[in-house]
mmCIF file of C-alpha atoms in Angstrom:
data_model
loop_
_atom_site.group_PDB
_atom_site.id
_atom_site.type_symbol
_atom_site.label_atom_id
_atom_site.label_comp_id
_atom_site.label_asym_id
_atom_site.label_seq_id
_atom_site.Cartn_x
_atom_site.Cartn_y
_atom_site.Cartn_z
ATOM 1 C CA UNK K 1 -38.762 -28.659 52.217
ATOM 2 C CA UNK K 2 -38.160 -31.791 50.654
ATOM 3 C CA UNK K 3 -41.434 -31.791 48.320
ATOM 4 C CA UNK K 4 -40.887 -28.465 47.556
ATOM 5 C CA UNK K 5 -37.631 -29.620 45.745
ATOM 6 C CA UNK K 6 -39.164 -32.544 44.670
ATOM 7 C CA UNK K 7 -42.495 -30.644 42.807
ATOM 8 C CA UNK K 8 -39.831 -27.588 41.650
ATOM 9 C CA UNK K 9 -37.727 -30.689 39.847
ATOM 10 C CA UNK K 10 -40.551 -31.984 38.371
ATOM 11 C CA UNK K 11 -41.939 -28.654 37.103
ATOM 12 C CA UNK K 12 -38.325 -27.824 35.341
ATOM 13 C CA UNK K 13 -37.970 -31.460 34.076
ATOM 14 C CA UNK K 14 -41.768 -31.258 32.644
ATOM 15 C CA UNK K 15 -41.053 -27.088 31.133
ATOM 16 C CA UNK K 16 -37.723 -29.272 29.392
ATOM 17 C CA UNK K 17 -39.534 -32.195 27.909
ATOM 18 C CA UNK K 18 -42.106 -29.345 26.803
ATOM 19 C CA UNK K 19 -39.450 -27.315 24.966
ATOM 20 C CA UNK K 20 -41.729 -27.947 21.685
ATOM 21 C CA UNK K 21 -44.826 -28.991 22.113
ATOM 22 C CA UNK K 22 -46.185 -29.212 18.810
ATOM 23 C CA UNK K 23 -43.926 -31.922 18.166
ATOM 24 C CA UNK K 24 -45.115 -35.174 18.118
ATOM 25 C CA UNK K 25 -44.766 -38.361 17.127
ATOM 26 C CA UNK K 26 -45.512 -39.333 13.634
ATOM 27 C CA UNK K 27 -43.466 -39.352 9.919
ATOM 28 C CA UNK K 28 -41.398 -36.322 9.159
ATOM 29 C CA UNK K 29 -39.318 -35.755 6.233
ATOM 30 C CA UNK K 30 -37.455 -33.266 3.855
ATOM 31 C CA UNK K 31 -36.745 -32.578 0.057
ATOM 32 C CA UNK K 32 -33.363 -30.911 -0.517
ATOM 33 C CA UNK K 33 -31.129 -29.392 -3.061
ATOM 34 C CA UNK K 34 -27.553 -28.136 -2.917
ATOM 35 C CA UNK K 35 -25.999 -26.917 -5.572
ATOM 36 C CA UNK K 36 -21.738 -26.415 -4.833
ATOM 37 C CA UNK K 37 -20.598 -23.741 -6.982
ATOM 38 C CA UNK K 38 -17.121 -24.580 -7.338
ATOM 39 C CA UNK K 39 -17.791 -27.576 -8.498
ATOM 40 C CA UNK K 40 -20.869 -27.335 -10.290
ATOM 41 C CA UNK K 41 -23.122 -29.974 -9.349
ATOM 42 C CA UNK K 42 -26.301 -30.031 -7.264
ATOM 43 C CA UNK K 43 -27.560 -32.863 -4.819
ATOM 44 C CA UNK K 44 -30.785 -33.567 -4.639
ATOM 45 C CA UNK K 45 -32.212 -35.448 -1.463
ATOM 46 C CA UNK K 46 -35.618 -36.981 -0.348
ATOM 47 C CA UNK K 47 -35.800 -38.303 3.058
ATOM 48 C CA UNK K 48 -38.902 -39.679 4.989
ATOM 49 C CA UNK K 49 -38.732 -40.694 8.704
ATOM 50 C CA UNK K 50 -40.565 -41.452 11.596
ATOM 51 C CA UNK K 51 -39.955 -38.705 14.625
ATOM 52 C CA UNK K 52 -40.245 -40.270 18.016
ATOM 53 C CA UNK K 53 -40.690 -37.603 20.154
ATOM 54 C CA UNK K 54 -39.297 -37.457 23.644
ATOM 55 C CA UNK K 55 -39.752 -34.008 24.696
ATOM 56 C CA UNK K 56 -36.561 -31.272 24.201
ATOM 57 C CA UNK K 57 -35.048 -34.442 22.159
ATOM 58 C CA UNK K 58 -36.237 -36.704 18.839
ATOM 59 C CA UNK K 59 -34.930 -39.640 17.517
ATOM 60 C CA UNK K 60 -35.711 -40.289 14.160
ATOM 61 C CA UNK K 61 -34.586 -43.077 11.904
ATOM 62 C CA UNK K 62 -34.913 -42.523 8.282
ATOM 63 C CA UNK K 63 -34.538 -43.857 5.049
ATOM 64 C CA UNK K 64 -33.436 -41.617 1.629
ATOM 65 C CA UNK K 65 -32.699 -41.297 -1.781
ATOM 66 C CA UNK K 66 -30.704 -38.890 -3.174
ATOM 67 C CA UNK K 67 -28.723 -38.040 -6.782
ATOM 68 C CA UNK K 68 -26.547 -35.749 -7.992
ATOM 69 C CA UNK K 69 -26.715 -33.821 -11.475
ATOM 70 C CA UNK K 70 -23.427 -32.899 -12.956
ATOM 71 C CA UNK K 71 -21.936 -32.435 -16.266
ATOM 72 C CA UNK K 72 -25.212 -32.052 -17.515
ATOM 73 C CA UNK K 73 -26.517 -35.358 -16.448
ATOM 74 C CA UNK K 74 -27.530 -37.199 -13.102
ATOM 75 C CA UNK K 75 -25.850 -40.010 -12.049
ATOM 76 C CA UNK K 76 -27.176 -43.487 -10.800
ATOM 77 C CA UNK K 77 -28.234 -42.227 -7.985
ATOM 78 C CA UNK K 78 -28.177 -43.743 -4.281
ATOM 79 C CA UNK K 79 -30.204 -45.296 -1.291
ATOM 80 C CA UNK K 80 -30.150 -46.220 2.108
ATOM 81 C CA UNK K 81 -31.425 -44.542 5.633
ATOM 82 C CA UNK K 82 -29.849 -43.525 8.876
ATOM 83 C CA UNK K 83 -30.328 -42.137 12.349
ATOM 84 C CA UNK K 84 -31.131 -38.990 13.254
ATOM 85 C CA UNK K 85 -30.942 -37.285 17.044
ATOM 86 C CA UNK K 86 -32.471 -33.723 17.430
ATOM 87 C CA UNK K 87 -33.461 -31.178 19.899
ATOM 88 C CA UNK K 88 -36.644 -29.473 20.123
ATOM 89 C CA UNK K 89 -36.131 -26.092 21.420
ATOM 90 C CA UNK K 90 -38.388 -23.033 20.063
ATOM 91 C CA UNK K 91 -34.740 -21.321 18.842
ATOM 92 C CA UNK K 92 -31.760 -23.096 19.870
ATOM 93 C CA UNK K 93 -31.135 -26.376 17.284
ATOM 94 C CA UNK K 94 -28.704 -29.403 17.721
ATOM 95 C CA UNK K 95 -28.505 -32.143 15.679
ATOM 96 C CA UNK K 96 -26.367 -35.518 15.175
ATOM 97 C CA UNK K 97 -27.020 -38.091 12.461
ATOM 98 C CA UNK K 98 -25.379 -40.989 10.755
ATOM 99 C CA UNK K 99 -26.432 -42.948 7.485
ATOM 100 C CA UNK K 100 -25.370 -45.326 5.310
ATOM 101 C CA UNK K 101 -26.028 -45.412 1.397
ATOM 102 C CA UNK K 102 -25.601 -47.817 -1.907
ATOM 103 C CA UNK K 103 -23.901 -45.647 -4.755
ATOM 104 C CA UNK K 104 -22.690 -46.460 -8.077
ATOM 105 C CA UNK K 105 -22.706 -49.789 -9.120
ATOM 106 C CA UNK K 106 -19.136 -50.670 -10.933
ATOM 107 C CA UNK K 107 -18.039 -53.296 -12.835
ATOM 108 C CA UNK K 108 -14.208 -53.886 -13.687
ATOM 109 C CA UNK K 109 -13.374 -56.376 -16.917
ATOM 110 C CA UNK K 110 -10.366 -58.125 -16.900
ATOM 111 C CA UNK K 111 -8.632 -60.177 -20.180
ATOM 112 C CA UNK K 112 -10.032 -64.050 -20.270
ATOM 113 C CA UNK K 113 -7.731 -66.839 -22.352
ATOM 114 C CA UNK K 114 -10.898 -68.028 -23.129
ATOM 115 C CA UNK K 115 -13.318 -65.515 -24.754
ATOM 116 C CA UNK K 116 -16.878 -66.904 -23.200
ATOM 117 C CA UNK K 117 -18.419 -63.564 -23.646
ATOM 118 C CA UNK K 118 -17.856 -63.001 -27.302
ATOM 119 C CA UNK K 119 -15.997 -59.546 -26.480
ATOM 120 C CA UNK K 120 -12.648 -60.529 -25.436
ATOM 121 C CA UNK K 121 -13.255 -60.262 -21.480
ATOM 122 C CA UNK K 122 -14.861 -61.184 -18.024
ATOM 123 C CA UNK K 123 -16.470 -59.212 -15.549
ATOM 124 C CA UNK K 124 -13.793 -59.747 -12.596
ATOM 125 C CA UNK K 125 -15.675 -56.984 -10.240
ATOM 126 C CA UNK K 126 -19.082 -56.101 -10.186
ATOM 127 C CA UNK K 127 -20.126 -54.323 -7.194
ATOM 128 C CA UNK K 128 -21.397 -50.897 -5.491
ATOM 129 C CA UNK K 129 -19.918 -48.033 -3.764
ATOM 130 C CA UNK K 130 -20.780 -47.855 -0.041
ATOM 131 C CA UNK K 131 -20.872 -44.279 1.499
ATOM 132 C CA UNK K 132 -21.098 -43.887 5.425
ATOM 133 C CA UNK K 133 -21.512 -40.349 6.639
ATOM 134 C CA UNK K 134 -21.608 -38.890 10.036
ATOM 135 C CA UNK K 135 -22.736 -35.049 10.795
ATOM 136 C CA UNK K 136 -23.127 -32.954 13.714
ATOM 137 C CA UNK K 137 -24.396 -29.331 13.540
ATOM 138 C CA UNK K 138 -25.846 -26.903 16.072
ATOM 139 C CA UNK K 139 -26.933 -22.750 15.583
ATOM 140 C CA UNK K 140 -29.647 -20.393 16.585
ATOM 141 C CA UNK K 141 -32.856 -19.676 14.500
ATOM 142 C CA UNK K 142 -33.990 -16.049 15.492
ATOM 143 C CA UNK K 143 -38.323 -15.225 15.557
ATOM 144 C CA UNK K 144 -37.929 -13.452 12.371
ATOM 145 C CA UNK K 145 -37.262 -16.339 10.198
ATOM 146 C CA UNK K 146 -33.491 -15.441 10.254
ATOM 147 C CA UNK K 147 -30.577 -19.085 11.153
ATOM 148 C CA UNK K 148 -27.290 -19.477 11.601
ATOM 149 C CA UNK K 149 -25.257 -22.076 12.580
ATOM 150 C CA UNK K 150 -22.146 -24.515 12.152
ATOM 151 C CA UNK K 151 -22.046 -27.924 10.679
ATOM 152 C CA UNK K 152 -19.129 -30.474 10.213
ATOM 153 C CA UNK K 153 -19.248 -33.844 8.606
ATOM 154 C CA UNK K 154 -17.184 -36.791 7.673
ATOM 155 C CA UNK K 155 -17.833 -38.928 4.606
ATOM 156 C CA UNK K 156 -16.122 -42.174 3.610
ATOM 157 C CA UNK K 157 -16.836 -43.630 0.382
ATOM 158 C CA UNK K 158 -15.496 -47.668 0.287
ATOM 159 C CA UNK K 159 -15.328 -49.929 -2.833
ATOM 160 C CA UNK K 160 -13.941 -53.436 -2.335
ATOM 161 C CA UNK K 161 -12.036 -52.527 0.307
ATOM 162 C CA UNK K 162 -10.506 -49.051 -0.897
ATOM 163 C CA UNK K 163 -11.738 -46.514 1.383
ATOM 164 C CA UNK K 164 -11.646 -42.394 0.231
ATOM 165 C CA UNK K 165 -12.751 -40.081 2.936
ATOM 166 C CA UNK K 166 -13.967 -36.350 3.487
ATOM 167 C CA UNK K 167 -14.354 -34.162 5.712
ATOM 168 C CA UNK K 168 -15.816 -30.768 5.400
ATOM 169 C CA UNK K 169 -17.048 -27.956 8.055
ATOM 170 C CA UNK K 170 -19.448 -24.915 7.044
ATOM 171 C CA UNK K 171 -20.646 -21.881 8.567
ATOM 172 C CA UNK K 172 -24.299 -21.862 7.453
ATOM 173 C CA UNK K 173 -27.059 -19.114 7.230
ATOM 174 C CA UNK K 174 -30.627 -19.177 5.850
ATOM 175 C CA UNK K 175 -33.970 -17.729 6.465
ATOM 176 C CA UNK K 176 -37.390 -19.601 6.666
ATOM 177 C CA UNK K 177 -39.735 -17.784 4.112
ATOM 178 C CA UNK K 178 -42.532 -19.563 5.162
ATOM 179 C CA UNK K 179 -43.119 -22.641 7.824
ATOM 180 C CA UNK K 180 -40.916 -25.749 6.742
ATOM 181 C CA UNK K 181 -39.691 -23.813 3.308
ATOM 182 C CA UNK K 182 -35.916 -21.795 3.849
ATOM 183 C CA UNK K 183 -32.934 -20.941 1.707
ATOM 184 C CA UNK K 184 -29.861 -20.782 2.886
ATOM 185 C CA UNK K 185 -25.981 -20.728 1.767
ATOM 186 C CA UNK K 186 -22.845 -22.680 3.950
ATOM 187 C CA UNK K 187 -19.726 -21.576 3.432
ATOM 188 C CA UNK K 188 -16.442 -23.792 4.654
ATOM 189 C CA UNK K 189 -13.785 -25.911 4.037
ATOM 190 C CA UNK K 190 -13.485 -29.479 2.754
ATOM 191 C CA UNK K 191 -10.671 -31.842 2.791
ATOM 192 C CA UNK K 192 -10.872 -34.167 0.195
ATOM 193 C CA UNK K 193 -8.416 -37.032 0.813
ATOM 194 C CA UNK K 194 -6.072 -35.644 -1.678
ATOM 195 C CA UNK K 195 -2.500 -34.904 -0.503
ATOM 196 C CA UNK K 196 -1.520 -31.548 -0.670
ATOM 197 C CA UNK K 197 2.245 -32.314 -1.853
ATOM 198 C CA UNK K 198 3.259 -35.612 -3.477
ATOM 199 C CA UNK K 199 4.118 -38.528 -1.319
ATOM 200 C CA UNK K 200 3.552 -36.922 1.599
ATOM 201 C CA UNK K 201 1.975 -38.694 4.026
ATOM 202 C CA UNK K 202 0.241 -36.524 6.645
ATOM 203 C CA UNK K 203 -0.936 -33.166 4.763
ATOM 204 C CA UNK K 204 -3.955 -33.092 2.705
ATOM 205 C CA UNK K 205 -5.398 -31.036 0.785
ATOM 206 C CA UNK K 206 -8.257 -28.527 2.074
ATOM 207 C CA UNK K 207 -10.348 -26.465 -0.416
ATOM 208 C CA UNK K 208 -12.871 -23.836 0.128
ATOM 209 C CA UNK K 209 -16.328 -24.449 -0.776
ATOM 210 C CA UNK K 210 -19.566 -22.456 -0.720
ATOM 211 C CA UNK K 211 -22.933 -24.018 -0.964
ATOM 212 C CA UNK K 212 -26.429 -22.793 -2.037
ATOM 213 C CA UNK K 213 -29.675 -24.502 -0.787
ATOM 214 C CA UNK K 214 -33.184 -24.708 -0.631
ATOM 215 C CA UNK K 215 -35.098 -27.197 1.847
ATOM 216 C CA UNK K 216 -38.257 -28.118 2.660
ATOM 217 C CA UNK K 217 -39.703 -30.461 5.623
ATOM 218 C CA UNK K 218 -42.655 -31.893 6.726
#
């Protein structure tokens, strides 16, 4: 009786670690763009990482670039890389990652008695934006190509020790056109650090946003 339960737990423990089975270890990536239509700009994202595979769950770190074009330019642009934890399920999807990037650099001049620079002024701060972000997300992609799915993340942006934070959460849905290539639009509400009424301490401001993408993977 005893090896029966023994061989039936190993059978379900190998059928989990088998959830996906043509996943395997070896570099993985994506190429992203968002464009947010209330605030018209779009975020573009390249990402490369290595997937180690561990059955119904990967872990891959990663490293990415990523820019933003708005008001008819793109901006400096930032880097970095993160962590990434995933399941590996034929439908059901779960994911939790973390990152950290360099932004902007920024450089603040400040009035010198003596003018060494020829312009009147000093560079008193020159330095770049950090931005940490965390983000969990889980949802259901159907046989037909069809996804849905939630997503909620939390952003802090810190410059010589001044921190701004956001948070956001979406309700997403896409469909895969063809394997790795999907569309999809996220629809939520973000909370961007601003306070709702002035000098108020604990209420914040939460706006709607809506969210157009296109993704692709390898």
């Amino acid at each position: 009786m005893k090896k029966s339960a023994i061989v039936v737990a190993t059978l379900l423990a190998l059928s989990a670690g088998a959830a996906n089975a043509d996943v395997l270890n070896g570099f993985t990536g994506k190429v992203e763009a968002e464009h947010t239509t209330q605030d018209k700009s779009t975020n573009l994202e390249a990402r490369i990482g290595y997937d180690f595979n561990f059955g119904a769950v990967s872990v891959i770190p990663f490293a990415s670039v990523e820019t933003q074009f708005e008001d008819k330019r793109f901006n400096d642009g930032s880097f970095g890389g993160g962590l990434r934890v995933q399941t590996n399920f034929d439908n059901f999807y779960a994911y939790a990652e973390g990152r950290a990037m360099r932004k902007d650099r920024i450089k603040v001049y400040g009035a010198t008695p003596m003018d060494i620079t020829g312009n009147g002024a000093e560079v008193i701060v020159d330095s770049t934006v950090k931005e940490y972000r965390a983000e969990v997300g889980t949802g259901y992609q159907f046989d037909s190509g069809l996804f849905a799915g939630v997503e909620a993340s939390y952003t802090r942006d810190r410059f010589e020790g001044v921190n701004s934070n956001t948070r956001n959460v979406f309700a997403v849905a896409g469909y895969e056109f063809i394997d790795n290539l999907a569309a999809y639009v996220k629809v939520g509400r973000e909370d961007s650090g601003e306070l709702a009424v002035p000098y108020a301490n604990d209420t914040t401001k939460w706006e709607t946003k809506s969210v157009i993408g296109l993704t692709y993977r390898f």
